[in-house]
JSON list of C-alpha atoms in Angstrom, two decimals:
[
{"chain": "A", "resi": 1, "resn": "MET", "atom": "CA", "xyz": [-19.78, -11.66, 4.96]},
{"chain": "A", "resi": 2, "resn": "ASP", "atom": "CA", "xyz": [-16.74, -12.76, 2.63]},
{"chain": "A", "resi": 3, "resn": "ALA", "atom": "CA", "xyz": [-13.81, -10.35, 1.93]},
{"chain": "A", "resi": 4, "resn": "LYS", "atom": "CA", "xyz": [-15.30, -8.81, -1.28]},
{"chain": "A", "resi": 5, "resn": "GLN", "atom": "CA", "xyz": [-18.50, -7.99, 0.37]},
{"chain": "A", "resi": 6, "resn": "ALA", "atom": "CA", "xyz": [-16.60, -6.60, 3.63]},
{"chain": "A", "resi": 7, "resn": "LEU", "atom": "CA", "xyz": [-13.95, -4.39, 0.91]},
{"chain": "A", "resi": 8, "resn": "GLU", "atom": "CA", "xyz": [-16.87, -2.87, -0.89]},
{"chain": "A", "resi": 9, "resn": "GLU", "atom": "CA", "xyz": [-19.09, -2.02, 2.41]},
{"chain": "A", "resi": 10, "resn": "LYS", "atom": "CA", "xyz": [-16.01, 0.26, 3.36]},
{"chain": "A", "resi": 11, "resn": "ILE", "atom": "CA", "xyz": [-16.00, 1.59, -0.03]},
{"chain": "A", "resi": 12, "resn": "ALA", "atom": "CA", "xyz": [-20.06, 2.32, -0.04]},
{"chain": "A", "resi": 13, "resn": "LEU", "atom": "CA", "xyz": [-19.09, 4.05, 3.79]},
{"chain": "A", "resi": 14, "resn": "ALA", "atom": "CA", "xyz": [-16.05, 5.72, 2.67]},
{"chain": "A", "resi": 15, "resn": "VAL", "atom": "CA", "xyz": [-18.03, 7.26, -0.35]},
{"chain": "A", "resi": 16, "resn": "ILE", "atom": "CA", "xyz": [-21.42, 7.92, 1.47]},
{"chain": "A", "resi": 17, "resn": "GLY", "atom": "CA", "xyz": [-19.32, 10.01, 4.32]},
{"chain": "A", "resi": 18, "resn": "ALA", "atom": "CA", "xyz": [-17.36, 12.16, 1.07]},
{"chain": "A", "resi": 19, "resn": "VAL", "atom": "CA", "xyz": [-20.25, 12.85, -0.24]},
{"chain": "A", "resi": 20, "resn": "ARG", "atom": "CA", "xyz": [-22.31, 14.01, 3.08]},
{"chain": "A", "resi": 21, "resn": "ASP", "atom": "CA", "xyz": [-19.07, 16.16, 4.00]},
{"chain": "A", "resi": 22, "resn": "PRO", "atom": "CA", "xyz": [-20.28, 19.94, 3.16]},
{"chain": "A", "resi": 23, "resn": "ALA", "atom": "CA", "xyz": [-16.20, 20.60, 1.49]},
{"chain": "A", "resi": 24, "resn": "VAL", "atom": "CA", "xyz": [-16.98, 18.19, -1.44]},
{"chain": "A", "resi": 25, "resn": "PRO", "atom": "CA", "xyz": [-18.69, 19.16, -3.95]},
{"chain": "A", "resi": 26, "resn": "ALA", "atom": "CA", "xyz": [-20.67, 16.21, -4.89]},
{"chain": "A", "resi": 27, "resn": "ASP", "atom": "CA", "xyz": [-24.14, 15.53, -4.79]},
{"chain": "A", "resi": 28, "resn": "ALA", "atom": "CA", "xyz": [-25.69, 12.59, -2.89]},
{"chain": "A", "resi": 29, "resn": "ALA", "atom": "CA", "xyz": [-27.38, 11.27, -6.00]},
{"chain": "A", "resi": 30, "resn": "ALA", "atom": "CA", "xyz": [-23.73, 10.34, -7.20]},
{"chain": "A", "resi": 31, "resn": "ALA", "atom": "CA", "xyz": [-22.92, 8.02, -4.18]},
{"chain": "A", "resi": 32, "resn": "ARG", "atom": "CA", "xyz": [-24.30, 5.00, -5.84]},
{"chain": "A", "resi": 33, "resn": "PRO", "atom": "CA", "xyz": [-22.79, 5.26, -9.13]},
{"chain": "A", "resi": 34, "resn": "ILE", "atom": "CA", "xyz": [-19.24, 6.17, -7.23]},
{"chain": "A", "resi": 35, "resn": "ILE", "atom": "CA", "xyz": [-19.63, 3.12, -5.06]},
{"chain": "A", "resi": 36, "resn": "ASN", "atom": "CA", "xyz": [-20.47, 1.03, -8.21]},
{"chain": "A", "resi": 37, "resn": "ALA", "atom": "CA", "xyz": [-17.69, 2.10, -10.09]},
{"chain": "A", "resi": 38, "resn": "VAL", "atom": "CA", "xyz": [-14.79, 2.00, -7.68]},
{"chain": "A", "resi": 39, "resn": "SER", "atom": "CA", "xyz": [-16.19, -1.70, -6.27]},
{"chain": "A", "resi": 40, "resn": "GLU", "atom": "CA", "xyz": [-16.46, -2.64, -9.58]},
{"chain": "A", "resi": 41, "resn": "LYS", "atom": "CA", "xyz": [-12.38, -1.89, -10.59]},
{"chain": "A", "resi": 42, "resn": "ILE", "atom": "CA", "xyz": [-10.91, -1.90, -7.35]},
{"chain": "A", "resi": 43, "resn": "ALA", "atom": "CA", "xyz": [-12.18, -4.98, -5.07]},
{"chain": "A", "resi": 44, "resn": "PRO", "atom": "CA", "xyz": [-11.51, -7.77, -7.68]},
{"chain": "A", "resi": 45, "resn": "ALA", "atom": "CA", "xyz": [-8.01, -6.46, -7.93]},
{"chain": "A", "resi": 46, "resn": "ILE", "atom": "CA", "xyz": [-7.48, -6.28, -4.22]},
{"chain": "A", "resi": 47, "resn": "VAL", "atom": "CA", "xyz": [-8.85, -9.61, -3.00]},
{"chain": "A", "resi": 48, "resn": "HIS", "atom": "CA", "xyz": [-6.57, -10.77, -5.41]},
{"chain": "A", "resi": 49, "resn": "ALA", "atom": "CA", "xyz": [-3.57, -9.00, -3.99]},
{"chain": "A", "resi": 50, "resn": "THR", "atom": "CA", "xyz": [-4.57, -10.19, -0.35]},
{"chain": "A", "resi": 51, "resn": "ASN", "atom": "CA", "xyz": [-5.01, -14.13, -1.22]},
{"chain": "A", "resi": 52, "resn": "ASN", "atom": "CA", "xyz": [-8.98, -13.48, -0.16]},
{"chain": "A", "resi": 53, "resn": "GLU", "atom": "CA", "xyz": [-9.87, -15.58, -3.75]},
{"chain": "A", "resi": 54, "resn": "PRO", "atom": "CA", "xyz": [-11.37, -18.94, -3.00]},
{"chain": "A", "resi": 55, "resn": "ILE", "atom": "CA", "xyz": [-9.07, -21.77, -2.94]},
{"chain": "A", "resi": 56, "resn": "TRP", "atom": "CA", "xyz": [-10.60, -23.37, -6.10]},
{"chain": "A", "resi": 57, "resn": "GLN", "atom": "CA", "xyz": [-9.62, -20.07, -7.45]},
{"chain": "A", "resi": 58, "resn": "SER", "atom": "CA", "xyz": [-5.87, -20.10, -7.09]},
{"chain": "A", "resi": 59, "resn": "ARG", "atom": "CA", "xyz": [-3.53, -20.87, -9.70]},
{"chain": "A", "resi": 60, "resn": "VAL", "atom": "CA", "xyz": [-1.33, -22.10, -6.72]},
{"chain": "A", "resi": 61, "resn": "THR", "atom": "CA", "xyz": [-3.54, -24.05, -5.18]},
{"chain": "A", "resi": 62, "resn": "ILE", "atom": "CA", "xyz": [-4.37, -26.04, -9.21]},
{"chain": "A", "resi": 63, "resn": "GLY", "atom": "CA", "xyz": [-0.87, -26.49, -9.65]},
{"chain": "A", "resi": 64, "resn": "ALA", "atom": "CA", "xyz": [-0.18, -27.77, -6.50]},
{"chain": "A", "resi": 65, "resn": "VAL", "atom": "CA", "xyz": [-2.89, -30.38, -7.07]},
{"chain": "A", "resi": 66, "resn": "ALA", "atom": "CA", "xyz": [-1.82, -31.41, -10.43]},
{"chain": "A", "resi": 67, "resn": "GLY", "atom": "CA", "xyz": [2.16, -31.81, -8.65]},
{"chain": "A", "resi": 68, "resn": "LEU", "atom": "CA", "xyz": [0.73, -33.59, -5.85]},
{"chain": "A", "resi": 69, "resn": "ILE", "atom": "CA", "xyz": [-1.88, -36.28, -8.73]},
{"chain": "A", "resi": 70, "resn": "GLY", "atom": "CA", "xyz": [1.73, -36.38, -10.84]},
{"chain": "A", "resi": 71, "resn": "GLY", "atom": "CA", "xyz": [4.00, -37.38, -8.00]},
{"chain": "A", "resi": 72, "resn": "THR", "atom": "CA", "xyz": [1.46, -39.78, -6.82]},
{"chain": "A", "resi": 73, "resn": "TYR", "atom": "CA", "xyz": [0.52, -41.53, -10.25]},
{"chain": "A", "resi": 74, "resn": "GLY", "atom": "CA", "xyz": [4.37, -42.02, -10.60]},
{"chain": "A", "resi": 75, "resn": "LEU", "atom": "CA", "xyz": [5.36, -43.17, -7.42]},
{"chain": "A", "resi": 76, "resn": "VAL", "atom": "CA", "xyz": [1.83, -45.82, -7.21]},
{"chain": "A", "resi": 77, "resn": "LEU", "atom": "CA", "xyz": [3.77, -46.92, -11.15]},
{"chain": "A", "resi": 78, "resn": "ASP", "atom": "CA", "xyz": [6.66, -47.35, -9.77]},
{"chain": "A", "resi": 79, "resn": "PHE", "atom": "CA", "xyz": [5.43, -50.06, -7.17]},
{"chain": "A", "resi": 80, "resn": "LEU", "atom": "CA", "xyz": [2.91, -51.73, -9.37]},
{"chain": "A", "resi": 81, "resn": "ASP", "atom": "CA", "xyz": [5.41, -52.70, -12.07]},
{"chain": "A", "resi": 82, "resn": "GLY", "atom": "CA", "xyz": [6.57, -55.37, -9.27]},
{"chain": "A", "resi": 83, "resn": "THR", "atom": "CA", "xyz": [9.93, -54.16, -9.07]},
{"chain": "A", "resi": 84, "resn": "LEU", "atom": "CA", "xyz": [11.46, -51.22, -6.33]},
{"chain": "A", "resi": 85, "resn": "PRO", "atom": "CA", "xyz": [11.85, -48.17, -7.91]},
{"chain": "A", "resi": 86, "resn": "THR", "atom": "CA", "xyz": [15.63, -46.46, -8.20]},
{"chain": "A", "resi": 87, "resn": "ALA", "atom": "CA", "xyz": [17.14, -44.47, -5.45]},
{"chain": "A", "resi": 88, "resn": "GLU", "atom": "CA", "xyz": [16.31, -41.78, -8.12]},
{"chain": "A", "resi": 89, "resn": "SER", "atom": "CA", "xyz": [13.01, -42.44, -8.86]},
{"chain": "A", "resi": 90, "resn": "LEU", "atom": "CA", "xyz": [11.92, -42.39, -5.43]},
{"chain": "A", "resi": 91, "resn": "THR", "atom": "CA", "xyz": [13.37, -39.63, -4.59]},
{"chain": "A", "resi": 92, "resn": "ALA", "atom": "CA", "xyz": [12.06, -37.67, -7.32]},
{"chain": "A", "resi": 93, "resn": "GLN", "atom": "CA", "xyz": [8.57, -38.55, -6.60]},
{"chain": "A", "resi": 94, "resn": "VAL", "atom": "CA", "xyz": [8.60, -38.04, -3.00]},
{"chain": "A", "resi": 95, "resn": "VAL", "atom": "CA", "xyz": [9.87, -34.50, -3.11]},
{"chain": "A", "resi": 96, "resn": "VAL", "atom": "CA", "xyz": [7.41, -33.18, -5.77]},
{"chain": "A", "resi": 97, "resn": "ILE", "atom": "CA", "xyz": [4.38, -35.37, -3.27]},
{"chain": "A", "resi": 98, "resn": "ALA", "atom": "CA", "xyz": [6.09, -33.47, -0.20]},
{"chain": "A", "resi": 99, "resn": "GLY", "atom": "CA", "xyz": [6.72, -30.18, -2.29]},
{"chain": "A", "resi": 100, "resn": "ALA", "atom": "CA", "xyz": [3.18, -29.85, -3.23]},
{"chain": "A", "resi": 101, "resn": "ALA", "atom": "CA", "xyz": [1.67, -31.21, -0.20]},
{"chain": "A", "resi": 102, "resn": "LEU", "atom": "CA", "xyz": [3.82, -27.87, 1.26]},
{"chain": "A", "resi": 103, "resn": "THR", "atom": "CA", "xyz": [2.89, -25.28, -1.17]},
{"chain": "A", "resi": 104, "resn": "LEU", "atom": "CA", "xyz": [-1.22, -26.74, -0.73]},
{"chain": "A", "resi": 105, "resn": "TYR", "atom": "CA", "xyz": [-0.41, -26.56, 3.27]},
{"chain": "A", "resi": 106, "resn": "GLY", "atom": "CA", "xyz": [1.01, -22.63, 3.08]},
{"chain": "A", "resi": 107, "resn": "ARG", "atom": "CA", "xyz": [-1.03, -21.35, 0.33]},
{"chain": "A", "resi": 108, "resn": "TRP", "atom": "CA", "xyz": [-4.20, -22.85, 2.51]},
{"chain": "A", "resi": 109, "resn": "ALA", "atom": "CA", "xyz": [-2.70, -21.33, 5.76]},
{"chain": "A", "resi": 110, "resn": "ALA", "atom": "CA", "xyz": [-1.70, -18.30, 4.37]},
{"chain": "A", "resi": 111, "resn": "LYS", "atom": "CA", "xyz": [-3.34, -15.21, 6.31]},
{"chain": "A", "resi": 112, "resn": "LYS", "atom": "CA", "xyz": [-1.88, -12.46, 4.25]},
{"chain": "A", "resi": 113, "resn": "PRO", "atom": "CA", "xyz": [0.87, -12.12, 1.27]},
{"chain": "A", "resi": 114, "resn": "LEU", "atom": "CA", "xyz": [4.49, -12.51, 1.86]},
{"chain": "A", "resi": 115, "resn": "GLY", "atom": "CA", "xyz": [6.13, -9.10, 2.63]},
{"chain": "A", "resi": 116, "resn": "ASP", "atom": "CA", "xyz": [3.36, -7.51, 4.71]}
]
C-alpha cells in the first residue's frame, strides 16, 4: 500500500466514524461523496508535502540527474580531447558531480521533510 492509499484509507475511516456519530447531523449515504471529495483534494497535497511521490516524479531527482549527466559529460570531454583538464575545469566538474550525487542520495534517503 502506498502513501496515498494509506491516507485515503484513514480519511475514509475518519469520515465513516464521524457519520456514524449520533451527534453529527449527516446521513450515512453522504460518507462516500465526502470521502471522495476530501481524498481528491487533500491526498495529493499531503503526499507531495511529505516527499512520498515516486522518485521519477520528483523535480529534485530530475534536476540532480540533469546535473550529474552534465557534469559527467563535461568531465569526459575534458579527458577525451587528449589533454589534461585545468584545475579549475576539473574542480568545477567534480563539484557538480558530487553535488548532484549528494542531492540524489538525500532525496532518495529522505524519510520526512526538513524541519519535521
